[in-house]
CSV table of C-alpha atoms in Angstrom, one decimal:
chain,number,residue,atom,x,y,z
E,1,HIS,CA,-6.3,-21.8,-10.4
E,2,THR,CA,-4.8,-18.5,-11.2
E,3,GLU,CA,-8.2,-17.0,-12.0
E,4,TYR,CA,-9.5,-18.3,-8.7
E,5,ALA,CA,-6.7,-16.5,-6.9
E,6,ILE,CA,-7.4,-13.3,-8.7
E,7,SER,CA,-11.1,-13.6,-7.9
E,8,LEU,CA,-10.3,-14.1,-4.2
E,9,ALA,CA,-8.1,-11.0,-4.3
E,10,ASP,CA,-10.8,-9.0,-6.0
E,11,LEU,CA,-13.3,-10.1,-3.4
E,12,ALA,CA,-10.9,-9.1,-0.7
E,13,ASN,CA,-10.8,-5.6,-2.1
E,14,VAL,CA,-14.6,-5.4,-2.0
E,15,VAL,CA,-14.8,-6.6,1.6
E,16,GLU,CA,-11.8,-4.3,2.6
E,17,VAL,CA,-13.7,-1.2,1.3
E,18,ARG,CA,-16.7,-2.3,3.4
E,19,GLY,CA,-14.5,-2.4,6.5
E,20,ARG,CA,-14.3,-6.1,6.9
E,21,LEU,CA,-10.6,-6.2,7.3
E,22,GLU,CA,-10.2,-9.6,9.0
E,23,GLU,CA,-12.1,-11.2,6.2
E,24,ALA,CA,-10.1,-9.3,3.5
E,25,GLU,CA,-6.8,-10.4,5.1
E,26,SER,CA,-7.9,-14.0,5.1
E,27,LEU,CA,-9.0,-13.8,1.4
E,28,LEU,CA,-5.7,-12.2,0.4
E,29,GLU,CA,-3.7,-14.8,2.3
E,30,GLN,CA,-5.6,-17.5,0.4
E,31,ALA,CA,-5.1,-15.8,-2.9
E,32,LEU,CA,-1.4,-15.5,-2.3
E,33,GLY,CA,-1.2,-19.2,-1.2
E,34,ILE,CA,-2.5,-20.1,-4.7
E,35,ALA,CA,-0.9,-17.4,-6.8
E,36,ARG,CA,2.7,-17.6,-5.5
E,37,PRO,CA,3.4,-21.2,-6.5
E,38,LEU,CA,1.7,-20.7,-9.9
E,39,LEU,CA,3.0,-17.3,-10.9
E,40,GLY,CA,6.1,-16.8,-8.8
E,41,GLU,CA,7.1,-14.1,-6.3
E,42,GLN,CA,8.2,-11.7,-9.0
E,43,HIS,CA,4.8,-11.6,-10.9
E,44,PRO,CA,3.0,-8.2,-10.9
E,45,ARG,CA,-0.3,-9.9,-9.8
E,46,VAL,CA,1.5,-11.5,-6.8
E,47,ALA,CA,3.1,-8.2,-6.0
E,48,GLY,CA,-0.3,-6.5,-6.1
E,49,MET,CA,-1.8,-9.1,-3.8
E,50,MET,CA,1.2,-8.6,-1.4
E,51,LEU,CA,0.7,-4.9,-1.4
E,52,ASN,CA,-3.1,-5.2,-0.8
E,53,LEU,CA,-2.4,-7.6,2.1
E,54,ALA,CA,0.1,-5.2,3.6
E,55,ARG,CA,-2.5,-2.3,3.3
E,56,VAL,CA,-5.1,-4.4,5.2
E,57,GLN,CA,-2.5,-5.3,7.9
E,58,ILE,CA,-1.6,-1.7,8.3
E,59,ALA,CA,-5.3,-0.8,8.7
E,60,ARG,CA,-5.6,-3.6,11.3
E,61,GLY,CA,-2.8,-2.0,13.3
E,62,ASN,CA,0.0,-4.4,12.3
E,63,GLY,CA,1.9,-2.0,10.1
E,64,ALA,CA,5.3,-2.8,11.5
E,65,ALA,CA,5.2,-6.4,10.2
E,66,THR,CA,4.7,-5.2,6.6
E,67,GLU,CA,8.0,-3.4,6.0
E,68,PRO,CA,9.9,-6.3,4.4
E,69,VAL,CA,7.0,-7.2,2.0
E,70,LEU,CA,6.5,-3.6,1.0
E,71,ARG,CA,10.2,-3.1,0.4
E,72,GLN,CA,10.1,-6.1,-1.9
E,73,VAL,CA,7.0,-4.8,-3.8
E,74,LEU,CA,8.6,-1.3,-4.1
E,75,SER,CA,11.7,-2.8,-5.5
E,76,LEU,CA,9.7,-4.9,-8.1
E,77,ARG,CA,7.7,-1.9,-9.1
E,78,ARG,CA,10.7,0.3,-9.5
E,79,GLN,CA,12.3,-2.4,-11.8
E,80,ARG,CA,9.2,-2.9,-13.9
E,81,LEU,CA,7.4,0.4,-14.1
E,82,LYS,CA,8.5,3.8,-15.4
E,83,GLU,CA,9.5,6.5,-13.0
E,84,GLY,CA,6.4,8.6,-12.0
E,85,ASP,CA,4.0,5.7,-12.3
E,86,TRP,CA,1.3,6.0,-9.6
E,87,ARG,CA,1.8,2.3,-8.6
E,88,ILE,CA,5.4,3.0,-7.5
E,89,ALA,CA,4.0,5.9,-5.4
E,90,GLN,CA,1.4,3.6,-4.0
E,91,ALA,CA,4.1,1.2,-2.7
E,92,GLU,CA,6.1,4.2,-1.4
E,93,SER,CA,3.0,5.5,0.5
E,94,LEU,CA,2.3,2.1,2.1
E,95,LEU,CA,6.0,1.6,3.0
E,96,GLY,CA,5.9,5.1,4.6
E,97,ALA,CA,2.8,4.0,6.5
E,98,SER,CA,4.6,0.9,7.7
E,99,LEU,CA,7.6,3.0,8.9
E,100,LEU,CA,5.2,5.5,10.5
E,101,ALA,CA,3.7,2.6,12.5
E,102,GLU,CA,7.3,1.9,13.7
E,103,ALA,CA,7.8,5.6,14.7
E,104,ARG,CA,10.6,5.8,12.0
E,105,TYR,CA,9.5,9.2,10.9
E,106,ALA,CA,12.7,10.3,9.2
E,107,GLU,CA,12.4,7.3,6.9
E,108,ALA,CA,8.7,7.6,6.4
E,109,GLU,CA,8.5,11.3,5.4
E,110,PRO,CA,10.5,11.3,2.1
E,111,LEU,CA,8.6,8.2,0.9
E,112,MET,CA,5.2,9.8,1.6
E,113,VAL,CA,6.2,13.2,0.3
E,114,ALA,CA,7.4,11.5,-3.0
E,115,ALA,CA,4.1,9.6,-3.2
E,116,ASN,CA,2.2,12.8,-2.6
E,117,ASP,CA,3.9,14.4,-5.6
E,118,VAL,CA,2.9,11.6,-7.9
E,119,LEU,CA,-0.6,10.6,-6.8
E,120,LYS,CA,-3.3,12.4,-8.6
E,121,PRO,CA,-7.0,13.0,-7.8
E,122,LEU,CA,-8.3,10.6,-10.4
E,123,PRO,CA,-11.3,8.3,-9.8
E,124,GLY,CA,-10.4,4.8,-8.5
E,125,PRO,CA,-7.6,3.3,-6.5
E,126,GLN,CA,-5.1,6.1,-7.2
E,127,ASP,CA,-7.3,8.7,-5.5
E,128,ARG,CA,-8.0,6.4,-2.6
E,129,GLU,CA,-4.2,6.0,-2.1
E,130,ARG,CA,-3.7,9.8,-2.5
E,131,LEU,CA,-6.3,10.5,0.2
E,132,ALA,CA,-4.8,7.9,2.5
E,133,ASN,CA,-1.3,9.2,1.9
E,134,ARG,CA,-2.4,12.8,2.8
E,135,ALA,CA,-4.0,11.6,6.0
E,136,ARG,CA,-0.7,9.7,6.9
E,137,LEU,CA,1.3,12.8,6.2
E,138,ALA,CA,-1.0,14.8,8.5
E,139,THR,CA,-0.4,12.2,11.2
E,140,LEU,CA,3.3,12.2,10.6
E,141,TYR,CA,3.6,16.0,10.9
E,142,ASN,CA,1.4,16.0,14.1
E,143,LYS,CA,3.7,13.4,15.6
E,144,LEU,CA,6.7,15.5,14.7
E,145,GLY,CA,5.1,18.6,16.4
E,146,ARG,CA,4.6,20.4,13.1
E,147,PRO,CA,0.8,21.2,13.1
E,148,GLN,CA,1.0,23.8,10.4
E,149,GLN,CA,2.4,21.2,7.9
E,150,ALA,CA,-0.1,18.7,9.1
E,151,ASP,CA,-3.0,21.1,8.3
E,152,ALA,CA,-1.8,21.4,4.7
E,153,PHE,CA,-2.6,17.7,4.2
E,154,ARG,CA,-6.1,17.7,5.8
């Protein structure tokens, strides 16, 4: 059963990259429905699925609803991973995106700046998150009326 949940989550990542967000959200919800009871809320795989679901929900325009889940994932990652790990930065970036969706700019900025300092241009998910975080920072600074700072992240 656990492997089935992981396969569903992997498939969700593929369809997300192809822009099929509604399908990705449904697959991740199914995966979490299987994985949570088997692995527990604190398991790194479950946290990863929760984070991916939040990313899809943010992309679908429902970022405000993701804040509690992202705070939980960030807390778990800070407990289990070493400072400076890109997966902590990924959770910070997405929590920043959630706060940005709520127009809570003062809270979003330090999270996204911290993530920007850690995320590196390496092939794979880290670079995808780095580019998304830079785009979010540009959006944030435009909303704050600071176009020169926004330009630095384009």
